[in-house]
Coordinates of C-alpha atoms in Angstrom, one line a residue:
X1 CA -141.3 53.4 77.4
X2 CA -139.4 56.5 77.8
X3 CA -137.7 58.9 74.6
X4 CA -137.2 56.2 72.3
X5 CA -134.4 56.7 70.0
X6 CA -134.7 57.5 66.0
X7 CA -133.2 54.3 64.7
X8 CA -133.0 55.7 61.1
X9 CA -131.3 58.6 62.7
X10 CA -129.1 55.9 64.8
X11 CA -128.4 54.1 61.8
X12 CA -127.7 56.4 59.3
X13 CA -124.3 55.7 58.5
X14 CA -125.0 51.8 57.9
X15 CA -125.8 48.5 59.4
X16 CA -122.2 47.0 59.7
X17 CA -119.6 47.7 62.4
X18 CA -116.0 47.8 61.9
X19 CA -113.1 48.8 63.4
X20 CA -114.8 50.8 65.9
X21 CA -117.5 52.8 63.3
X22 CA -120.7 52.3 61.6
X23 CA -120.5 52.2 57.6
X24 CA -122.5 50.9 54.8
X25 CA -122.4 47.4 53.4
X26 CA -120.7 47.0 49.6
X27 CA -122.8 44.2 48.3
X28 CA -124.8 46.6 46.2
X29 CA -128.0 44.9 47.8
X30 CA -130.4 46.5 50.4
X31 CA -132.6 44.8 52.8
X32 CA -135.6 46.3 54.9
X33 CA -136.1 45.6 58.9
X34 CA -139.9 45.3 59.4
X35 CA -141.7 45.8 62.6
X36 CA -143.6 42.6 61.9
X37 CA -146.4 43.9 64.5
X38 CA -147.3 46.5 61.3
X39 CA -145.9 45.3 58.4
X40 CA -144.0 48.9 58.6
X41 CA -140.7 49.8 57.9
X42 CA -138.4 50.3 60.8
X43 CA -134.6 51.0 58.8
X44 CA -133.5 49.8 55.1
X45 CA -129.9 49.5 54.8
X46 CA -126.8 48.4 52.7
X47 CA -125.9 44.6 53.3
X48 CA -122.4 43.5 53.6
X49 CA -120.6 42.0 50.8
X50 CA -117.5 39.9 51.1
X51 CA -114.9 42.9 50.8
X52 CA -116.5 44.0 54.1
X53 CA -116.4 40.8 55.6
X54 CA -112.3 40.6 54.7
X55 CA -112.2 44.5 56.1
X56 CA -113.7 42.8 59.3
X57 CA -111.5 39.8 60.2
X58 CA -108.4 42.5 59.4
X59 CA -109.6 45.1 61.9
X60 CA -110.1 41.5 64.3
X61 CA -106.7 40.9 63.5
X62 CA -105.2 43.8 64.1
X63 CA -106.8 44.3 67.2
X64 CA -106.4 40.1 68.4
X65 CA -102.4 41.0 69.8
X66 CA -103.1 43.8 72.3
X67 CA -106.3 42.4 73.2
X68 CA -105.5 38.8 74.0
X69 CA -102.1 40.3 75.8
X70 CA -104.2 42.3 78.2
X71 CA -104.4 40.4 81.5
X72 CA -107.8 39.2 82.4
X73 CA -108.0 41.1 85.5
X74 CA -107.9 44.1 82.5
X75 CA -110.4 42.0 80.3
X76 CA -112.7 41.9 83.2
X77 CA -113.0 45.1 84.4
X78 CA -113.9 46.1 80.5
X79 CA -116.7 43.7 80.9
X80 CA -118.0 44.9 84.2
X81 CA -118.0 48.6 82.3
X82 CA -120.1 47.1 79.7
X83 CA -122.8 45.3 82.0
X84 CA -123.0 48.9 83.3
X85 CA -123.2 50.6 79.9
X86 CA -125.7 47.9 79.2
X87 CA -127.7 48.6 82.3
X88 CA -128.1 52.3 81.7
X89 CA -129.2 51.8 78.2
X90 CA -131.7 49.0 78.9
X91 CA -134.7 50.7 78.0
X92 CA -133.5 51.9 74.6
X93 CA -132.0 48.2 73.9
X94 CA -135.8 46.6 75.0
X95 CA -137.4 49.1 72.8
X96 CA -135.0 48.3 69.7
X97 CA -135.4 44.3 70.2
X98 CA -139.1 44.7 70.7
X99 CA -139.6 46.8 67.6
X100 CA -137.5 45.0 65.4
X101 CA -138.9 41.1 66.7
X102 CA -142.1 41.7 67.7
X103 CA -141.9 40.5 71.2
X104 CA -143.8 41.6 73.8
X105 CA -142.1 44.8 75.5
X106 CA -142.3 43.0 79.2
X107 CA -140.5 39.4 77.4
X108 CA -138.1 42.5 76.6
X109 CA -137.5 44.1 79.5
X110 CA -138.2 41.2 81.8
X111 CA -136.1 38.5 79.9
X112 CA -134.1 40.1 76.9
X113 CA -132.7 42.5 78.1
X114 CA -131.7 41.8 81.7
X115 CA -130.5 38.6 80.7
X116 CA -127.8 40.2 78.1
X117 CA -126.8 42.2 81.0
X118 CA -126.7 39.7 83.8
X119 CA -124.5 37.3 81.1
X120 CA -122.1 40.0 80.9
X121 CA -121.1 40.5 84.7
X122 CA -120.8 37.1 84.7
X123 CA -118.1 36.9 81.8
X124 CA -116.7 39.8 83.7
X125 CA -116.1 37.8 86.9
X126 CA -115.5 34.3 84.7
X127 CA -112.5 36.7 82.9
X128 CA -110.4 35.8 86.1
X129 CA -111.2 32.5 86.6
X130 CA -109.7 30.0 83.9
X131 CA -109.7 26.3 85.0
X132 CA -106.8 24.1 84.4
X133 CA -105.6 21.5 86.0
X134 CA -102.4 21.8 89.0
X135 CA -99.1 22.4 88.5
X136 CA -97.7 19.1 89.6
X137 CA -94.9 16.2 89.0
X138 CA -97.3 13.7 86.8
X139 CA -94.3 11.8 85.9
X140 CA -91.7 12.3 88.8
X141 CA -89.1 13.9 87.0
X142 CA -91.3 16.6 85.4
X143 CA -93.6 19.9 86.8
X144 CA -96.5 20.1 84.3
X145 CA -99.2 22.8 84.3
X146 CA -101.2 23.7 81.5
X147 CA -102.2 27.4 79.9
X148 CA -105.7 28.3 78.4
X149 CA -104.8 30.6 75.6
X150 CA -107.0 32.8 73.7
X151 CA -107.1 30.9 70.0
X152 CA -107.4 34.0 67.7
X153 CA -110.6 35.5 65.6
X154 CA -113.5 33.9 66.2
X155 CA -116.6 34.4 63.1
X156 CA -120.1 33.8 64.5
X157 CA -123.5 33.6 63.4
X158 CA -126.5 34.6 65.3
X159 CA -130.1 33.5 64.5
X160 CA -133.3 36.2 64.9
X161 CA -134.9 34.5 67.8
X162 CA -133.4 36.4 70.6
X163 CA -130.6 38.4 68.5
X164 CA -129.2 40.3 71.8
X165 CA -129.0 37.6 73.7
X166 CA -127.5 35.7 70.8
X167 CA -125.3 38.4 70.3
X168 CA -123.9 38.1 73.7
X169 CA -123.4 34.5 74.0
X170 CA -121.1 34.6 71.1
X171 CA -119.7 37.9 71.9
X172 CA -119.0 37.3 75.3
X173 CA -116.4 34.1 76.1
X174 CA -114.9 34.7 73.0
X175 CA -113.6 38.3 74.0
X176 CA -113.5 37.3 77.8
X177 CA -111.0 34.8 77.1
X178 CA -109.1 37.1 74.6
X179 CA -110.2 36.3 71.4
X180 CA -111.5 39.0 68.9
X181 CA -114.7 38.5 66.9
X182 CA -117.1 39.0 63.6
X183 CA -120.7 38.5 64.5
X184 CA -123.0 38.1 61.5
X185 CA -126.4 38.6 63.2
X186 CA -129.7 37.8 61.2
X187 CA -130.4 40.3 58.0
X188 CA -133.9 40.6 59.9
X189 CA -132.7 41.9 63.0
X190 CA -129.5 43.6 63.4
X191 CA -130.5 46.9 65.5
X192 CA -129.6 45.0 68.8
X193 CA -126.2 43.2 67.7
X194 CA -125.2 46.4 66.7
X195 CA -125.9 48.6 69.9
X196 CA -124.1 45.9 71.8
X197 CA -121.0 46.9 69.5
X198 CA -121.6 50.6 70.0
X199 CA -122.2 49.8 74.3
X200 CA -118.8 48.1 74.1
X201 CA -117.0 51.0 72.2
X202 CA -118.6 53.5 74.9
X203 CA -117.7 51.0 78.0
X204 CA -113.6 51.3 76.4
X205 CA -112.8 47.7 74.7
X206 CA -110.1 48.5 72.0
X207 CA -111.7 49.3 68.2
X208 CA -111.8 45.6 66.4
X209 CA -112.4 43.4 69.3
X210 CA -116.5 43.3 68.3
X211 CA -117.1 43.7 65.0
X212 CA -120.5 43.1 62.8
X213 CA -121.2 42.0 59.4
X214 CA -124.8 42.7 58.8
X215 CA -125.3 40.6 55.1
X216 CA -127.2 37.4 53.5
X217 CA -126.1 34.0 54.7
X218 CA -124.8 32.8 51.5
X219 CA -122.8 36.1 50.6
X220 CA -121.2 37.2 54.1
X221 CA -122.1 34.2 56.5
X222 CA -120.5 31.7 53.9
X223 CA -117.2 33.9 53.4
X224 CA -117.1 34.6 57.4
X225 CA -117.4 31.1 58.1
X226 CA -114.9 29.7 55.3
X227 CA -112.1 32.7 55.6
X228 CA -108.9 31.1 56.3
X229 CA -107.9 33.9 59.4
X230 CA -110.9 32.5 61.2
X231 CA -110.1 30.2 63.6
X232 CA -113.2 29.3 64.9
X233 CA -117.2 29.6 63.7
X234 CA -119.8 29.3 66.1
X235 CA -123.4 29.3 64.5
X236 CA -127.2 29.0 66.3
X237 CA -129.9 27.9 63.7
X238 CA -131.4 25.5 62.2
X239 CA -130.0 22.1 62.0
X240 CA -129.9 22.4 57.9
X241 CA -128.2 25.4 58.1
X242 CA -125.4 23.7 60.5
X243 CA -124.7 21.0 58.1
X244 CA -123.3 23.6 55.7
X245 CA -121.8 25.9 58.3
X246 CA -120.1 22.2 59.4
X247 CA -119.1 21.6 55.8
X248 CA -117.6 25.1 55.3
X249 CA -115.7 24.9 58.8
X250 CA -114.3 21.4 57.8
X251 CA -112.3 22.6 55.1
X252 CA -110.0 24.6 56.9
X253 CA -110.2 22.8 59.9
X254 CA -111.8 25.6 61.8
X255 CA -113.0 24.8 65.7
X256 CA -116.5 24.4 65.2
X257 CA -119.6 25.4 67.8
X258 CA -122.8 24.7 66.8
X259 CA -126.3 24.9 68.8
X260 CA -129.1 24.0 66.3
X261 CA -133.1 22.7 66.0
X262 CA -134.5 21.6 69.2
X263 CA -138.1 19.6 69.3
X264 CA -138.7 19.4 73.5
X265 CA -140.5 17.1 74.6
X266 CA -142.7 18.0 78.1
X267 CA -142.9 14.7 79.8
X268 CA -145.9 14.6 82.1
X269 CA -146.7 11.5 84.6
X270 CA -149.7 10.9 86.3
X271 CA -148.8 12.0 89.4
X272 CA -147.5 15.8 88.5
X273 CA -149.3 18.6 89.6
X274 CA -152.2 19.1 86.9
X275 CA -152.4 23.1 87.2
X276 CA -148.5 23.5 87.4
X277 CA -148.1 20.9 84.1
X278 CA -150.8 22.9 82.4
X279 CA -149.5 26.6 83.1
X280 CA -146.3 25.1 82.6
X281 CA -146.8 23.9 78.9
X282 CA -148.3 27.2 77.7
X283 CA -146.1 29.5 79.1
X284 CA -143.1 27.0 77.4
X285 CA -144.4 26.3 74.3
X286 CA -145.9 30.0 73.5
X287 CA -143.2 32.3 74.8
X288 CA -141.3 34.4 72.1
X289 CA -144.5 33.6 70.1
X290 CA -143.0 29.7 70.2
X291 CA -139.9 30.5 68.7
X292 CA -137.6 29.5 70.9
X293 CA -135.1 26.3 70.1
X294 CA -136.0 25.2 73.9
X295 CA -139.9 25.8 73.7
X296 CA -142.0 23.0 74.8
X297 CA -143.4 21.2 71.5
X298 CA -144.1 18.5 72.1
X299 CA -146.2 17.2 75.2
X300 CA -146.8 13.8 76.2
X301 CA -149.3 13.4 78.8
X302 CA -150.0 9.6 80.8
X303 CA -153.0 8.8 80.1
X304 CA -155.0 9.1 83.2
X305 CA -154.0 13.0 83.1
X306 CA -154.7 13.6 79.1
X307 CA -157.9 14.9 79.0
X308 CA -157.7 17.2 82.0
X309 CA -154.5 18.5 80.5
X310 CA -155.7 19.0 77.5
X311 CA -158.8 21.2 77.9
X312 CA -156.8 22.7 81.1
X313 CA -154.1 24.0 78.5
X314 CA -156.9 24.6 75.6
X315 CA -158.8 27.2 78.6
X316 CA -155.3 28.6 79.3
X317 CA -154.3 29.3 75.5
X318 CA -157.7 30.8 74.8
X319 CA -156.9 33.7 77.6
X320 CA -153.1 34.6 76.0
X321 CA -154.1 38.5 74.7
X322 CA -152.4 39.0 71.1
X323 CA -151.7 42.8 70.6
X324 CA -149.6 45.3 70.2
X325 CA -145.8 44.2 71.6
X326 CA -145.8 47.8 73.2
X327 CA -148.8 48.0 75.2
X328 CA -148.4 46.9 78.7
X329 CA -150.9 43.9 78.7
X330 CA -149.7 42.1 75.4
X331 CA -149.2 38.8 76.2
X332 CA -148.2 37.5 72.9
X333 CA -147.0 39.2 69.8
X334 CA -146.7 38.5 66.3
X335 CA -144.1 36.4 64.7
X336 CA -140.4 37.5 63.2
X337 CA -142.5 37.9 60.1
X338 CA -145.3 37.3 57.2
X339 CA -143.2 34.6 55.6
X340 CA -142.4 32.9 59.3
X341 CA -146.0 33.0 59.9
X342 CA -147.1 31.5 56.7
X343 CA -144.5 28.9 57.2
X344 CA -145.9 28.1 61.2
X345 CA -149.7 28.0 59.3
X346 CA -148.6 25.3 56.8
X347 CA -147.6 23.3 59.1
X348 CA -150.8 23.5 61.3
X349 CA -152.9 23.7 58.1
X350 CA -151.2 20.1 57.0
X351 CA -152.0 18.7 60.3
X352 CA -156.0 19.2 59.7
X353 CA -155.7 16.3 58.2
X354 CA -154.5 13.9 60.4
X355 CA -155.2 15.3 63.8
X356 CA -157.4 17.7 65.4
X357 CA -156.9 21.6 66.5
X358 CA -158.5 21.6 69.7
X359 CA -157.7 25.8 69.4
X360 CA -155.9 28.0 67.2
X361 CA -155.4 27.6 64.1
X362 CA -156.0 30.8 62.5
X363 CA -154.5 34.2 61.7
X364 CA -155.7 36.8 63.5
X365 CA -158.5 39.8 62.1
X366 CA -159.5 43.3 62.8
X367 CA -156.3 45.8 64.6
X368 CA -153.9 42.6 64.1
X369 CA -154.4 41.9 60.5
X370 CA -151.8 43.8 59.2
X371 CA -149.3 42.1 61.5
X372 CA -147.7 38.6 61.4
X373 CA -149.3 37.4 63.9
X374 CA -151.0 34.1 64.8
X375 CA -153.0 32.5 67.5
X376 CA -151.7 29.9 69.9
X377 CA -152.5 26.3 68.6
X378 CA -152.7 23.2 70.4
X379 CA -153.2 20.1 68.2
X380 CA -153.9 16.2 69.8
X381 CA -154.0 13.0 68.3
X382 CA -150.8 13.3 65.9
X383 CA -148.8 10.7 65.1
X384 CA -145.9 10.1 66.8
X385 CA -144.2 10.1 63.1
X386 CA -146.5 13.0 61.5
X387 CA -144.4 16.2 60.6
X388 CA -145.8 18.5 63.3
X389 CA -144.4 15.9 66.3
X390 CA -141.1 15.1 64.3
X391 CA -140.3 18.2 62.7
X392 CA -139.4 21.8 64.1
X393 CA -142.2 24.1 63.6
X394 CA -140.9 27.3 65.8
X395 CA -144.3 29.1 66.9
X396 CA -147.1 29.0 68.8
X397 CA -147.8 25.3 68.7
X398 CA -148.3 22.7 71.5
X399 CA -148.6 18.8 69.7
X400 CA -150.6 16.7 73.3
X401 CA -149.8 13.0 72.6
X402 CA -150.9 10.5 75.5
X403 CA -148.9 7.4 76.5
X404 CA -149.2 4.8 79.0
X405 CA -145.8 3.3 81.0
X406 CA -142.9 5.7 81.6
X407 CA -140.7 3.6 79.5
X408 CA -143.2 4.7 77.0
X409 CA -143.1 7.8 77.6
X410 CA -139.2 8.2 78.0
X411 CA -138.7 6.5 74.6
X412 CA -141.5 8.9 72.7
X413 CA -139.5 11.6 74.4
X414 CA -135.9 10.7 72.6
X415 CA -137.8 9.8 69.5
X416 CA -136.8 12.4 67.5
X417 CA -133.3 13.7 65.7
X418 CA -133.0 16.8 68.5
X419 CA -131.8 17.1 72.0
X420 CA -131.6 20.3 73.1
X421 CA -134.0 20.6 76.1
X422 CA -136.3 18.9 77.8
X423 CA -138.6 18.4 81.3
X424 CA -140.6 15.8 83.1
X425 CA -142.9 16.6 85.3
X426 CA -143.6 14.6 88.5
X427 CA -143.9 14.3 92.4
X428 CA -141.9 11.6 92.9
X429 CA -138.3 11.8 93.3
X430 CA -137.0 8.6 92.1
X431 CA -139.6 9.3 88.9
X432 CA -137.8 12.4 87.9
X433 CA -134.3 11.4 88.8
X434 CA -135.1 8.9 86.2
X435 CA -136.5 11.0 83.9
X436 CA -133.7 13.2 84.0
X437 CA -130.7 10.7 83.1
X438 CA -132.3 9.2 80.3
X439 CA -133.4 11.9 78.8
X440 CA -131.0 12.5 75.7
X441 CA -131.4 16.6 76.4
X442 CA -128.6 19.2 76.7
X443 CA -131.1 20.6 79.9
X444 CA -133.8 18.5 81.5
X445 CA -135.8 20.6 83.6
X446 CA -137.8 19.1 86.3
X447 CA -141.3 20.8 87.3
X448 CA -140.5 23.4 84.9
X449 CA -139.7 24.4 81.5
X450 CA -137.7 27.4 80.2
X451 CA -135.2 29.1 82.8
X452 CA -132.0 29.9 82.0
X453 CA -129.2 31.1 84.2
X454 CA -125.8 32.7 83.4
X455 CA -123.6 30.2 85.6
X456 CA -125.0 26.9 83.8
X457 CA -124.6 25.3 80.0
X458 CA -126.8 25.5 77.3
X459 CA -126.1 22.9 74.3
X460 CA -127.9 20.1 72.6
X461 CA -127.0 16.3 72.2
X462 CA -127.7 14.8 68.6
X463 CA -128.9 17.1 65.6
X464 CA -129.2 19.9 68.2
X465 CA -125.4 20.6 67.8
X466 CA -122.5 20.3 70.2
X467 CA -120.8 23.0 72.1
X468 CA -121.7 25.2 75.3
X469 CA -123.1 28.6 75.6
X470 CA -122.8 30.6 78.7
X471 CA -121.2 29.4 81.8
X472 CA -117.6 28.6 82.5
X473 CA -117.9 25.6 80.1
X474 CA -118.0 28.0 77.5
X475 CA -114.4 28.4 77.8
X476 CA -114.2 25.3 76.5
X477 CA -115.4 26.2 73.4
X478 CA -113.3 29.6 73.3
X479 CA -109.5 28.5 74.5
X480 CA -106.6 27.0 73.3
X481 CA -105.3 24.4 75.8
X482 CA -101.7 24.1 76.1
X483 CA -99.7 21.8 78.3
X484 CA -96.2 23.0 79.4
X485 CA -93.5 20.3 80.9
X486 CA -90.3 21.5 82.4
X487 CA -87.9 18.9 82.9
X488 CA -86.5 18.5 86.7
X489 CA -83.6 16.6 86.5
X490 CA -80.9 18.3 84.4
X491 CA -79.7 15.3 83.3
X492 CA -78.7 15.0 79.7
X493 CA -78.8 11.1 79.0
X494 CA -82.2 10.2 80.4
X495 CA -83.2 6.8 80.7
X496 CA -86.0 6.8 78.5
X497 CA -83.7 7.8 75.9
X498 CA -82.3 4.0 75.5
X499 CA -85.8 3.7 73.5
X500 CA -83.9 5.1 70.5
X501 CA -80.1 3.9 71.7
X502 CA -77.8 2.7 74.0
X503 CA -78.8 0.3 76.9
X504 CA -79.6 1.1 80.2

């Protein structure tokens, strides 16, 4: 990396964002962002209370008339300014989400980062292009056309994961459409969420279209989500989380995104490509140290192929280098943090006594002890009902089940409460094709596991939410639609109107 930026220095006026400047929370409470590669402290600053939260939505509001009145060729070209401030701040933006996550500084530079940007030239360009259906006479005597509207302030909350990408798939159809927005990123990791802010302020969008509320879930995230000027939440996290965010939402009859758990399933027949299936699953199920809501989790291997598989993937896991998320060979860094990585061990610790750690298992010594880091696991002979198959463990673990006919093996694959991503793995056509329509998945990838791509939804089925991210579905999720009907006929009695009197 180059001259990396002083974030206490970058910081020093607060962690929240509003109305165009940095300031300090007024919850009276502090938290700490840990580099969770050291243990050390990276920036310790004020949360936000609920009096910043209501200062927020205001500066949203204020700035929701001019900004949703701007015409989206002007929205657009806003955007494509921001891809570019995006783009010439990259390095300093893969530094700050490496530092603050712990993720390798290539998954940074390589993924991250170029992503974020790549997401907003595409808004940019999907600014201009609202869908709706022709102007036409539907009824004879009528034109019809319809109008997607922007629908007002939109409060969002953003998980720890992949908080700039996060950031941007909330940020970015809600103000691309015309809406204005309070992002509440994670109290772990708000470095990123903010820069974003700052990038959009230097690439010329009006004071109060971004705003950030940097606070505790309970305090700030609850008010956001339940303050009667917002008119919609969207929320990534856990599916316990969402049930609350939903209950919140309900009560004022807020428009309501959600993209929770996910527990994928990597559906391998007996004809796939052994190596392929076997890089595939470790690169899926370990990168962003496993937590990722799409990570492979759970694998279930026909049985002709188990074994094979198995050690192939056990050989391949033993290789992944743990180290230092800034030095150049680091395949694999440590988790979010201490407490996420005690939670990960639990689970794996539990499972020693039904099932078997073929590798893994174990926290890291020596140079990596200080850190939260922990070595990639792969566990066989689970049941299908055990916790670490069912439940959403979010690290470094692969679960290998076997099973025997592909109805089998389709039906272990919807057996649990999440559908947000899947993939079956095959040579034959017809096999896949199959695979890929029954799956109950928001994505089913086929011969791989993982990519994402700007023009294409991302959403889960079941307890994984409801709701697109990213692609022109988004819109969906971020516009009002209205249908406008002119009558054609100037006629005052019309003949429907015998309905309520007079004959025809």
């Amino acid at each position: 990396m180059g001259n990396r930026f002083q974030v206490k220095d970058r910081f020093a006026d607060g962690a929240q964002y509003i109305d165009g400047q940095l300031r300090a929370g007024t919850s009276g409470r502090s938290h700490t962002v840990v580099d969770p590669a050291t243990g050390e402290e990276v920036l310790t600053y004020e949360l936000a209370g609920t009096a910043d939260v209501d200062e927020a939505v205001a500066a949203a509001r204020r700035a929701f008339p001019a900004w949703s009145g701007a015409t989206p060729g002007e929205r657009s070209d806003a955007l494509h300014r921001l891809a570019a401030v995006l783009a010439e701040q990259a390095e300093d933006f893969a530094y700050a989400e490496s530092l603050q996550c712990g993720k390798p500084i290539k998954l940074s530079t390589e993924f991250d980062v170029p992503g974020t940007i790549d997401n907003t030239a595409f808004f940019a360009g999907a600014a201009r292009h609202l869908q709706g259906q022709a102007a036409a006479e539907y009824s004879g005597d009528h034109t019809s056309y319809v109008r997607r509207e922007a629908i007002g302030v939109v409060g969002s909350i953003a998980p720890w994961n992949y908080p700039l990408q996060m950031a941007a798939w909330k940020i970015l159809p809600a103000i691309a459409a015309g809406n204005t927005i309070v992002l509440k990123p994670a109290e772990l990791t708000p470095l990123t969420s903010l820069m974003f802010a700052q990038a959009a302020k230097e690439a010329g969008l009006p004071d109060g279209v971004i705003n950030i509320v940097t606070g505790a879930g309970r305090d700030a995230g609850e008010h956001l989500v339940g303050h009667p000027d917002v008119v919609m939440t969207s929320f990534t996290g856990s599916t316990a989380v969402g049930k609350r965010v939903a209950e919140i939402a309900t009560a004022t009859v807020k428009r309501l995104h959600l993209e929770l758990g996910g527990k994928a399933p990597f559906l391998v027949f007996d004809d796939a490509d052994l190596e392929a299936a076997a890089h595939g699953a470790v690169a899926a199920s370990l990168i962003n140290t496993g937590q990722d809501c799409t990570a492979a989790t759970r694998a279930y291997v026909q049985r002709p192929l188990h074994d094979a598989f198995t050690a192939r993937v056990a050989e391949l896991m033993e290789s992944v280098r743990l180290g230092d998320p800034f030095a150049p060979g680091t395949d694999l860094g440590p988790l979010v943090s201490h407490a996420q990585r005690d939670r990960v061990a639990g689970f794996v610790e539990r499972a020693r006594g039904y099932a078997t750690v073929v590798t893994g298992g174990e926290v890291p010594g020596g140079e990596l002890a200080a850190g939260a880091y922990y070595r990639p696991t792969l566990i066989t002979g689970a049941a299908q009902d055990s916790e670490v198959v069912q439940s959403e463990i979010f690290g470094p673990v692969l679960v290998v089940l076997p099973f025997d006919s592909d109805d089998e093996g389709i039906a272990l694959a919807n057996d649990t409460p999440y559908g947000l991503a899947a993939s079956a793995w095959s040579r034959d056509v017809y096999r896949a094709n199959r695979a890929t329509r029954e799956i109950k998945a928001g994505c089913v990838w086929v011969n791989d596991h993982i990519p994402i791509i700007s023009e294409m939804p991302h959403g889960g089925y079941k307890a994984s939410g409801f709701g697109k991210d990213m692609s022109a579905y988004s819109f969906e999720e971020y516009t009002q639609v209205k249908h406008v009907m002119y009558d054609n006929t100037a006629v005052a009695a019309k003949d429907w109107h015998r309905t309520i009197f007079g004959d025809r």
